Every structure is written in C-alpha cells, then in structure tokens.
PDB file of C-alpha atoms in Angstrom:
ATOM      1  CA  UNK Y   1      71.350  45.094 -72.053  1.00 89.00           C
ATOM      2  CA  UNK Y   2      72.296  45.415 -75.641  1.00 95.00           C
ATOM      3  CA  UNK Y   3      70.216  43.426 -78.359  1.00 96.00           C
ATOM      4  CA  UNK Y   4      72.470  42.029 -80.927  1.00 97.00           C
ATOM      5  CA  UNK Y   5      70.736  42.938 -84.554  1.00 97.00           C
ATOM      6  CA  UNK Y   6      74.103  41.975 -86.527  1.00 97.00           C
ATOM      7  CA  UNK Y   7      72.191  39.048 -87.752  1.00 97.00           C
ATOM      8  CA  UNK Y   8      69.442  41.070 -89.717  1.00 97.00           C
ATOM      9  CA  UNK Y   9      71.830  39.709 -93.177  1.00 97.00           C
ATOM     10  CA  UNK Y  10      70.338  36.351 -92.956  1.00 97.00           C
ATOM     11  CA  UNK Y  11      67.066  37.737 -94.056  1.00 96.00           C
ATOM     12  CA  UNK Y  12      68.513  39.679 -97.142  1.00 96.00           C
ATOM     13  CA  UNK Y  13      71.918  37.260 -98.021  1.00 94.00           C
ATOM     14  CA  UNK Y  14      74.362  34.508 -97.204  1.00 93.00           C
ATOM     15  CA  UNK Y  15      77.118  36.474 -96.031  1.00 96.00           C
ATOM     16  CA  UNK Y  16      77.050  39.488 -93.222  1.00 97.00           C
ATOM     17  CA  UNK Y  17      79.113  41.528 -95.658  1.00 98.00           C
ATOM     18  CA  UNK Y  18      77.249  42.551 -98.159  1.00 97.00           C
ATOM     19  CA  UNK Y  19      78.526  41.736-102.412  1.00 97.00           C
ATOM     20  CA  UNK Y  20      80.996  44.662-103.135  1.00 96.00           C
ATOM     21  CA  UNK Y  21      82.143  46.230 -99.372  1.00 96.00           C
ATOM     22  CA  UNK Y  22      84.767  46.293 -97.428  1.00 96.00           C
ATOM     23  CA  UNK Y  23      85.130  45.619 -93.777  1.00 96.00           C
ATOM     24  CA  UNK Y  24      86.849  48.669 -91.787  1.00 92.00           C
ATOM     25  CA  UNK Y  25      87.800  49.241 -88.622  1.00 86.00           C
ATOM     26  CA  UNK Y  26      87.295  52.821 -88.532  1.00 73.00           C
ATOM     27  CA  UNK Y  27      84.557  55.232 -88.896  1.00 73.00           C
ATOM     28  CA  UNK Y  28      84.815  57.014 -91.956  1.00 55.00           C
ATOM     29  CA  UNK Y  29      83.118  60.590 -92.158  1.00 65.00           C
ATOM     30  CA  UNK Y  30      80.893  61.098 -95.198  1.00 59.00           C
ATOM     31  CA  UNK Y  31      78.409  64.039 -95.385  1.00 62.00           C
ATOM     32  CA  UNK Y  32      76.779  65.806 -98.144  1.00 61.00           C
ATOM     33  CA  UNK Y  33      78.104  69.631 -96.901  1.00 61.00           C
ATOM     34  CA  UNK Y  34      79.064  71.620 -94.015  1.00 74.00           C
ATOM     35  CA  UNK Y  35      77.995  69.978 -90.548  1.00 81.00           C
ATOM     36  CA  UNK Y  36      75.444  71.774 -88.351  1.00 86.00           C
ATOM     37  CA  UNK Y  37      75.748  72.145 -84.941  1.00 86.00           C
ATOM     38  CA  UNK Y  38      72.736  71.647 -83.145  1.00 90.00           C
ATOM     39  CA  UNK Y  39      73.306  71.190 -79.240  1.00 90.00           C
ATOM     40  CA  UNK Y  40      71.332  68.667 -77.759  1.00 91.00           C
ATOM     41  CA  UNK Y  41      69.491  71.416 -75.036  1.00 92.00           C
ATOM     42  CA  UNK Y  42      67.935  73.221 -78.761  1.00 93.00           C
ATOM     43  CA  UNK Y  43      66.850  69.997 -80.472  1.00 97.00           C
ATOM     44  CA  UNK Y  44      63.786  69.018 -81.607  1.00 97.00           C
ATOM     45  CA  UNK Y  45      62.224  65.956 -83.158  1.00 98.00           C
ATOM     46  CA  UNK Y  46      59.064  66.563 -85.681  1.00 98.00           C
ATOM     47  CA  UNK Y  47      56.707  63.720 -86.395  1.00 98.00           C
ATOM     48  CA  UNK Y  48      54.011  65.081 -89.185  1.00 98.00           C
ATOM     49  CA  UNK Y  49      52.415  63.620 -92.051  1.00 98.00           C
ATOM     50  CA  UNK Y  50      49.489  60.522 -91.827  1.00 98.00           C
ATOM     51  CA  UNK Y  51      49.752  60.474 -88.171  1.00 98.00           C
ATOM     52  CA  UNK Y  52      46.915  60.618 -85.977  1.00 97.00           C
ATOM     53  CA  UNK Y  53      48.920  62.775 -83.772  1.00 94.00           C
ATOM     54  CA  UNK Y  54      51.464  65.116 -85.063  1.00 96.00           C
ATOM     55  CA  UNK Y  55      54.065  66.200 -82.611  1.00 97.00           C
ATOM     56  CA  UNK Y  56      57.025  67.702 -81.716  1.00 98.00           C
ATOM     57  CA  UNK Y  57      59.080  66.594 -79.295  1.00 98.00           C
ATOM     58  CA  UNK Y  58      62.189  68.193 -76.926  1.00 97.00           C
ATOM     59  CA  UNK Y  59      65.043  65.759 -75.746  1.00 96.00           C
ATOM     60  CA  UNK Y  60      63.207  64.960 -72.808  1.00 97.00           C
ATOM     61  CA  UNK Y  61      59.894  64.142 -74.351  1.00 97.00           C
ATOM     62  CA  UNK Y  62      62.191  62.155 -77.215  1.00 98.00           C
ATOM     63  CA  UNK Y  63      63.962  60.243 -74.672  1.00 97.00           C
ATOM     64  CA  UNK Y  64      61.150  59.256 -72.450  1.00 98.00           C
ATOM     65  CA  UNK Y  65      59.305  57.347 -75.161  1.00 98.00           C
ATOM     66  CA  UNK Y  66      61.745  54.586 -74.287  1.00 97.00           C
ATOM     67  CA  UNK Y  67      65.436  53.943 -75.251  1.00 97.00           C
ATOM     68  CA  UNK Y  68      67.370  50.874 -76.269  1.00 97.00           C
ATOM     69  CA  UNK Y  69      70.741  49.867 -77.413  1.00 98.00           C
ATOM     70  CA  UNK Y  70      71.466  47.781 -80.086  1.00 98.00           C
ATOM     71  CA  UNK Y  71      75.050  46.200 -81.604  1.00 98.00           C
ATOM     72  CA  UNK Y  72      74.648  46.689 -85.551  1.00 97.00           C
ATOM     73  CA  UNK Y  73      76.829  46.832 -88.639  1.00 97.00           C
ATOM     74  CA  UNK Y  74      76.979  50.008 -90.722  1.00 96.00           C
ATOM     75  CA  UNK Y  75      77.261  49.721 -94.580  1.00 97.00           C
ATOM     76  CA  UNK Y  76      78.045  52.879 -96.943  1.00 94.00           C
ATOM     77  CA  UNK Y  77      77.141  52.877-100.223  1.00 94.00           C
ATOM     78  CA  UNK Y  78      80.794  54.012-100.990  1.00 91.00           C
ATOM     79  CA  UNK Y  79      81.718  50.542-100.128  1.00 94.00           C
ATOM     80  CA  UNK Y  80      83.063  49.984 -96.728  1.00 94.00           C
ATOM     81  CA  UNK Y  81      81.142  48.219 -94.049  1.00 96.00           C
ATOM     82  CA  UNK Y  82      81.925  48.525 -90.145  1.00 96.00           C
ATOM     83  CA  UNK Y  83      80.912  45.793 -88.024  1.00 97.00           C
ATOM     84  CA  UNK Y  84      79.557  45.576 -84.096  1.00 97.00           C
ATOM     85  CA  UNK Y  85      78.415  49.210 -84.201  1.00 96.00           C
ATOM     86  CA  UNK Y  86      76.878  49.905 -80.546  1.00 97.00           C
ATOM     87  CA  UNK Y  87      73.652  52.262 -81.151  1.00 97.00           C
ATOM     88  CA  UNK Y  88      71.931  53.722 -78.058  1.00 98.00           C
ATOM     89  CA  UNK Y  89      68.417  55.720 -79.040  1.00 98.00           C
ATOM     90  CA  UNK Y  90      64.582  55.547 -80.077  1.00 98.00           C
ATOM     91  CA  UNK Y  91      63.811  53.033 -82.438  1.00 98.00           C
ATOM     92  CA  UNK Y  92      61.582  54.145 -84.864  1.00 98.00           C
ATOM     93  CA  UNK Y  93      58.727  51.774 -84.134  1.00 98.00           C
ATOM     94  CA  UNK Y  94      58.379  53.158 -80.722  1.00 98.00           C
ATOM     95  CA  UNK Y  95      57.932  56.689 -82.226  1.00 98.00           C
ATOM     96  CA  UNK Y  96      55.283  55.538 -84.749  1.00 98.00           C
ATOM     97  CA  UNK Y  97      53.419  54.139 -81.936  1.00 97.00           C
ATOM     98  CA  UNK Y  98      53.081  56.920 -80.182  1.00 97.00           C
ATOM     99  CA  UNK Y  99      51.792  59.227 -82.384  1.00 98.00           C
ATOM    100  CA  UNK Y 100      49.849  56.382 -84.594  1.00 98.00           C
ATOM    101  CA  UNK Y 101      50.536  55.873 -88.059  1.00 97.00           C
ATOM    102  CA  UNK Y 102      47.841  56.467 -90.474  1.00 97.00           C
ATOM    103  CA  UNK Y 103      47.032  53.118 -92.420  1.00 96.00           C
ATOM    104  CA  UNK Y 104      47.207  54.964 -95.531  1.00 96.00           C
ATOM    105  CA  UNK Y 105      50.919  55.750 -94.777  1.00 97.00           C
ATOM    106  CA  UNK Y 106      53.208  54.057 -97.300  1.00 97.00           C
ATOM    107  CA  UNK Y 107      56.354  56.029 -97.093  1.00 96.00           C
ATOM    108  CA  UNK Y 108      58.814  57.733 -94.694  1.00 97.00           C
ATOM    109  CA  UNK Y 109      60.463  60.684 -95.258  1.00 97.00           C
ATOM    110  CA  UNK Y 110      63.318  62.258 -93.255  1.00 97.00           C
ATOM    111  CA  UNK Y 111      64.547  65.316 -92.486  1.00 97.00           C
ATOM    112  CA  UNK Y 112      67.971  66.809 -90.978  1.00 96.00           C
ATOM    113  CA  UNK Y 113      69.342  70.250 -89.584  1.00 94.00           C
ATOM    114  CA  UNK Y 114      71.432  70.511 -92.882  1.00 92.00           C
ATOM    115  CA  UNK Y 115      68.502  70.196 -94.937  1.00 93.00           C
ATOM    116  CA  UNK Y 116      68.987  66.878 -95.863  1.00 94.00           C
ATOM    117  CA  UNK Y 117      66.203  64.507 -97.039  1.00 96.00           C
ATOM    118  CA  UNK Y 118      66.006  61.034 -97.633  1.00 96.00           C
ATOM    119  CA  UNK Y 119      62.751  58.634 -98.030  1.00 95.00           C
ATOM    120  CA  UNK Y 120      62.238  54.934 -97.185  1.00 94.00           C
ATOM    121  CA  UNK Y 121      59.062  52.792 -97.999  1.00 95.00           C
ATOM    122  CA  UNK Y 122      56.934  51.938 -94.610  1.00 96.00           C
ATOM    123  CA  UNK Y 123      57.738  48.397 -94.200  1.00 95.00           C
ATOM    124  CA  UNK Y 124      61.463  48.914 -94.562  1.00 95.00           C
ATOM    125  CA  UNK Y 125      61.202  51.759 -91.852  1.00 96.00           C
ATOM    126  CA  UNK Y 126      59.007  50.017 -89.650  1.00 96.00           C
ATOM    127  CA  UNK Y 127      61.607  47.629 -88.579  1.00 96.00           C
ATOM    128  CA  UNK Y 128      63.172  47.154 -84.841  1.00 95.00           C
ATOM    129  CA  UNK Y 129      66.395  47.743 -86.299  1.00 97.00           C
ATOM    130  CA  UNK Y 130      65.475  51.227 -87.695  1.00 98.00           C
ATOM    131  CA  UNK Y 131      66.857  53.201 -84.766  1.00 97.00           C
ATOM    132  CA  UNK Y 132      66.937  57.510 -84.158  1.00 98.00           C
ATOM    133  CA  UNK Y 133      70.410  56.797 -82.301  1.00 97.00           C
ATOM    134  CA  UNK Y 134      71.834  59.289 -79.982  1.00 98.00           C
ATOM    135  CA  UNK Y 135      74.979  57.625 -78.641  1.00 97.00           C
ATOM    136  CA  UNK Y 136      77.891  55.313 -80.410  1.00 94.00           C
ATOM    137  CA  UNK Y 137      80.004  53.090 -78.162  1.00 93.00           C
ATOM    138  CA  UNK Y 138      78.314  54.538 -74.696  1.00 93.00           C
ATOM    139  CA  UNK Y 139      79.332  57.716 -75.483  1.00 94.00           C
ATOM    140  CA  UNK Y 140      77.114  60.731 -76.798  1.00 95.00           C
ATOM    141  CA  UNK Y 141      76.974  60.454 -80.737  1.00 92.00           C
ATOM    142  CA  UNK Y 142      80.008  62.938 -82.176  1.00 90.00           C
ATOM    143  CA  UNK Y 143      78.223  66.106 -83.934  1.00 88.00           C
ATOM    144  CA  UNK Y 144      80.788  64.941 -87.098  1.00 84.00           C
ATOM    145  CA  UNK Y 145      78.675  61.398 -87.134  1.00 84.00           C
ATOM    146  CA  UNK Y 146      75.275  63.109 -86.722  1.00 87.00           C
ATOM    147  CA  UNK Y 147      74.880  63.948 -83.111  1.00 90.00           C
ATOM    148  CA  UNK Y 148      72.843  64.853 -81.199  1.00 97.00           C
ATOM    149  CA  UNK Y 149      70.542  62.089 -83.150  1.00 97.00           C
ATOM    150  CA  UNK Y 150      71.026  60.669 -86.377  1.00 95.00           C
ATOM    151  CA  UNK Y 151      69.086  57.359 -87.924  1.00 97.00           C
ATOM    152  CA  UNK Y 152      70.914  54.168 -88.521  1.00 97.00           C
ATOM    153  CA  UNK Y 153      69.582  51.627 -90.556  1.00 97.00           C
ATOM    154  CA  UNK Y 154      71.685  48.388 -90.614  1.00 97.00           C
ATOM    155  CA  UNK Y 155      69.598  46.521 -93.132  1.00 97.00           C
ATOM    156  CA  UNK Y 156      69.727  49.293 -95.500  1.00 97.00           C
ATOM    157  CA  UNK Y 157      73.180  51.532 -97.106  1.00 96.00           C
ATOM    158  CA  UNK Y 158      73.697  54.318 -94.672  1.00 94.00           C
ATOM    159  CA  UNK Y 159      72.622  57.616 -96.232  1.00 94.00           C
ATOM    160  CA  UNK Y 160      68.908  56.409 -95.375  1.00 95.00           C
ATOM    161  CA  UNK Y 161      70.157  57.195 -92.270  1.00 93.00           C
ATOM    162  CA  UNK Y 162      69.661  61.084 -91.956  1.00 93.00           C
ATOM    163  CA  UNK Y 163      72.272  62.892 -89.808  1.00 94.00           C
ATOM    164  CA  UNK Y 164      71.435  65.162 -87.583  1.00 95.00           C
ATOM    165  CA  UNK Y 165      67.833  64.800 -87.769  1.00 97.00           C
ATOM    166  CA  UNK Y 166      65.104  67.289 -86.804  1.00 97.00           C
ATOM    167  CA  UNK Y 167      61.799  65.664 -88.753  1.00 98.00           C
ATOM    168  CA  UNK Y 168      60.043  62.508 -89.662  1.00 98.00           C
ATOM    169  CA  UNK Y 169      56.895  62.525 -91.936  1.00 98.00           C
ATOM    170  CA  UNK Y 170      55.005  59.841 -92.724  1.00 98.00           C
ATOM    171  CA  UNK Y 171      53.502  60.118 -96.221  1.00 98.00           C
ATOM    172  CA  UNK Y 172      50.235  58.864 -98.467  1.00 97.00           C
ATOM    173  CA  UNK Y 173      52.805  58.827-101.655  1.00 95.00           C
ATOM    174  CA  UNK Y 174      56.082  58.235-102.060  1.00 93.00           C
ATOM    175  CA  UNK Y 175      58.502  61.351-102.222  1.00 93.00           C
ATOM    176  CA  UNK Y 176      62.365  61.152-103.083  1.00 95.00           C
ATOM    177  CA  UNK Y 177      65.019  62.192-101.106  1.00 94.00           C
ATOM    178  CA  UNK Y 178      68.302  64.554-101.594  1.00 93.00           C
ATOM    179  CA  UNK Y 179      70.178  61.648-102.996  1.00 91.00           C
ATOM    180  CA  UNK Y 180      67.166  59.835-104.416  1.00 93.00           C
ATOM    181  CA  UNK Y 181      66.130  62.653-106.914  1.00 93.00           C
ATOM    182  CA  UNK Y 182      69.951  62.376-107.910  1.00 93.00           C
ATOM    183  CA  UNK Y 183      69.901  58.699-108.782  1.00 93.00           C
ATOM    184  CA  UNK Y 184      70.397  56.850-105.918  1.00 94.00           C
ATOM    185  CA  UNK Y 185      68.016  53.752-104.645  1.00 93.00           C
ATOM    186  CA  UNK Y 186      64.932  54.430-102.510  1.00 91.00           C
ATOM    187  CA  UNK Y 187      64.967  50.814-101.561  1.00 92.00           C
ATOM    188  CA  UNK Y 188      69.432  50.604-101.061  1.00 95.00           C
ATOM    189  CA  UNK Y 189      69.432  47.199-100.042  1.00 96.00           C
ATOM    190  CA  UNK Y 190      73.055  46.806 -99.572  1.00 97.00           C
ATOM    191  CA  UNK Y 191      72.408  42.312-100.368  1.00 97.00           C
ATOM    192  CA  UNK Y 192      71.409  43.097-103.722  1.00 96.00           C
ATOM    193  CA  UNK Y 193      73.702  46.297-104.382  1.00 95.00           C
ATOM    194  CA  UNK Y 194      70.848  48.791-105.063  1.00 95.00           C
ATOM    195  CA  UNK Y 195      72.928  51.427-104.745  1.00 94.00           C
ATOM    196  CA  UNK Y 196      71.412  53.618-108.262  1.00 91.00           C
ATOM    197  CA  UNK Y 197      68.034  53.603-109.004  1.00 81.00           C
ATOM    198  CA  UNK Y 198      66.776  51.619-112.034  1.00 61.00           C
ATOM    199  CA  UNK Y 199      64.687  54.676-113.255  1.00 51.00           C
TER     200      UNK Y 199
END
C-alpha cells in the first residue's frame, strides 16, 4: 500500500508547484562533493541528543521499527520540482518514538557519511511525511541519490534531506547546518521561497 502525501501543498499554498520551480521528469543529481559509498551490510543509523534513549541502530534493527511507502514530490532549491516520487523507508516519527524525544527538544540535526549537516526545527521534522527513505520506485535507493538511506522531506526544499545519512540528533538549541551557516534557510519552505536566510 502506498500513502499518497502529494497533497501536503494545500497546507503551505494554492498550487502543488511551488512559486519559482520547474516540473521535471528526471532526477537531477545535486551533491555538495564526492559521493561515499557506504554498503548497506556496514550502515548504521545514530539517534543521540534529548532522547531518553540514545541508540544506534544496524539495517536490521533500522528496518524493523516499521517501514512504509509513500508517493511524494521532490523540490530543489535550484528550482526544479519532480512529481509522484515513490519513497519506501522509516519515517521519522516512528524513530522518535522509539527512542523518546526529550520535551525540551526543539531542533533536529542531521548527519551524513560525507559529513554533511543540515538542521530542521522539531515540528517541521516531526511530520509523517519526513521519511529516512531507502528505496525510489521499488527499487533500492541509487548510492548517486543517497543510498543506502537518505531523508526526503516533501514539504520542505530538498537539501534538508541529508544523503546518505548515518546520524540524527535531537537538540535543546538550534544548530545550523552545512548549507545553513552558508546562507541558506533553516525553515526552506519551498511555498514561500525561503530559499536564503533573512539573517
């Protein structure tokens, strides 16, 4: 069963694509450097921070905390959009349950094989579209798009959506990001076009 989250716009804008995209057809490849390879048998998810259980967790243990599949669109701050995206993983919420999220917790901060970083506040995090995705289309997620698990985040431009991720801390303050500290939007609502920070 796939849950259909392509109508997450109508809470953010009139139209499903976002002021200033495109609509493509293909799946452009956008990453900030080189692309690690991390096979799926030596990954590793860890969930720190304001947690009342810190963990880490193999692919098993990951996979077991319960999986779903989703159809979303994908928006890039570089201005293309691709609709009817078909993510299968963990969503996020699941995670935070089971390792309980401090009620102090106000931001989210994660963290990728290549060293990349990028932060979200709680409540946009905490949604059931916020999903650590492991396979596009039925098919394991391509290394070149983030495999083994990347997170997608349909209601939000796509770099909050660490490739390749290996960590997830929940945090008491907010922290900024790889692309954050270098002027892009924590908050990267794609409705409103925060694509640079204000500050």
């Amino acid at each position: 069963m796939v849950r259909d989250v392509t109508d997450v716009y109508r809470e953010f804008g009139d139209e499903r694509l976002p002021p200033g995209q495109h609509r493509t057809e293909s799946f452009p490849i956008l990453s900030k450097g080189n692309e690690p390879r991390v096979p799926r048998e030596e990954w590793s998810l860890s969930v720190t921070g304001a947690v009342d259980d810190a963990v880490t967790l193999d692919w098993d243990e990951f996979t077991a905390l319960g999986v779903e599949t989703q159809r979303q669109d994908f928006h890039c701050v570089t201005g293309w959009s691709k609709f009817d995206c078909e993510f299968t993983g963990v969503p996020l919420t699941t995670l935070a349950d089971h390792v309980g999220v401090d009620d102090d917790a106000v931001h989210v901060m994660f963290s990728a094989a290549d060293d990349y970083t990028t932060d979200l506040p709680l409540d946009a995090s905490l949604r059931p579209e916020t999903l650590l995705a492991f396979e596009f289309d039925g098919d394991p997620l391509p290394r070149s798009h983030g495999g083994p698990v990347r997170v997608v985040t349909p209601h939000r431009y796509a770099y909050k959506g660490a490739k390749w991720v290996t960590g997830v801390e929940f945090l008491t303050e907010p922290e900024r990001g790889f692309w954050e500290r270098r002027g892009y939007s924590v908050t990267a609502n794609p409705w409103d076009e925060e694509r640079y920070s204000d500050s």
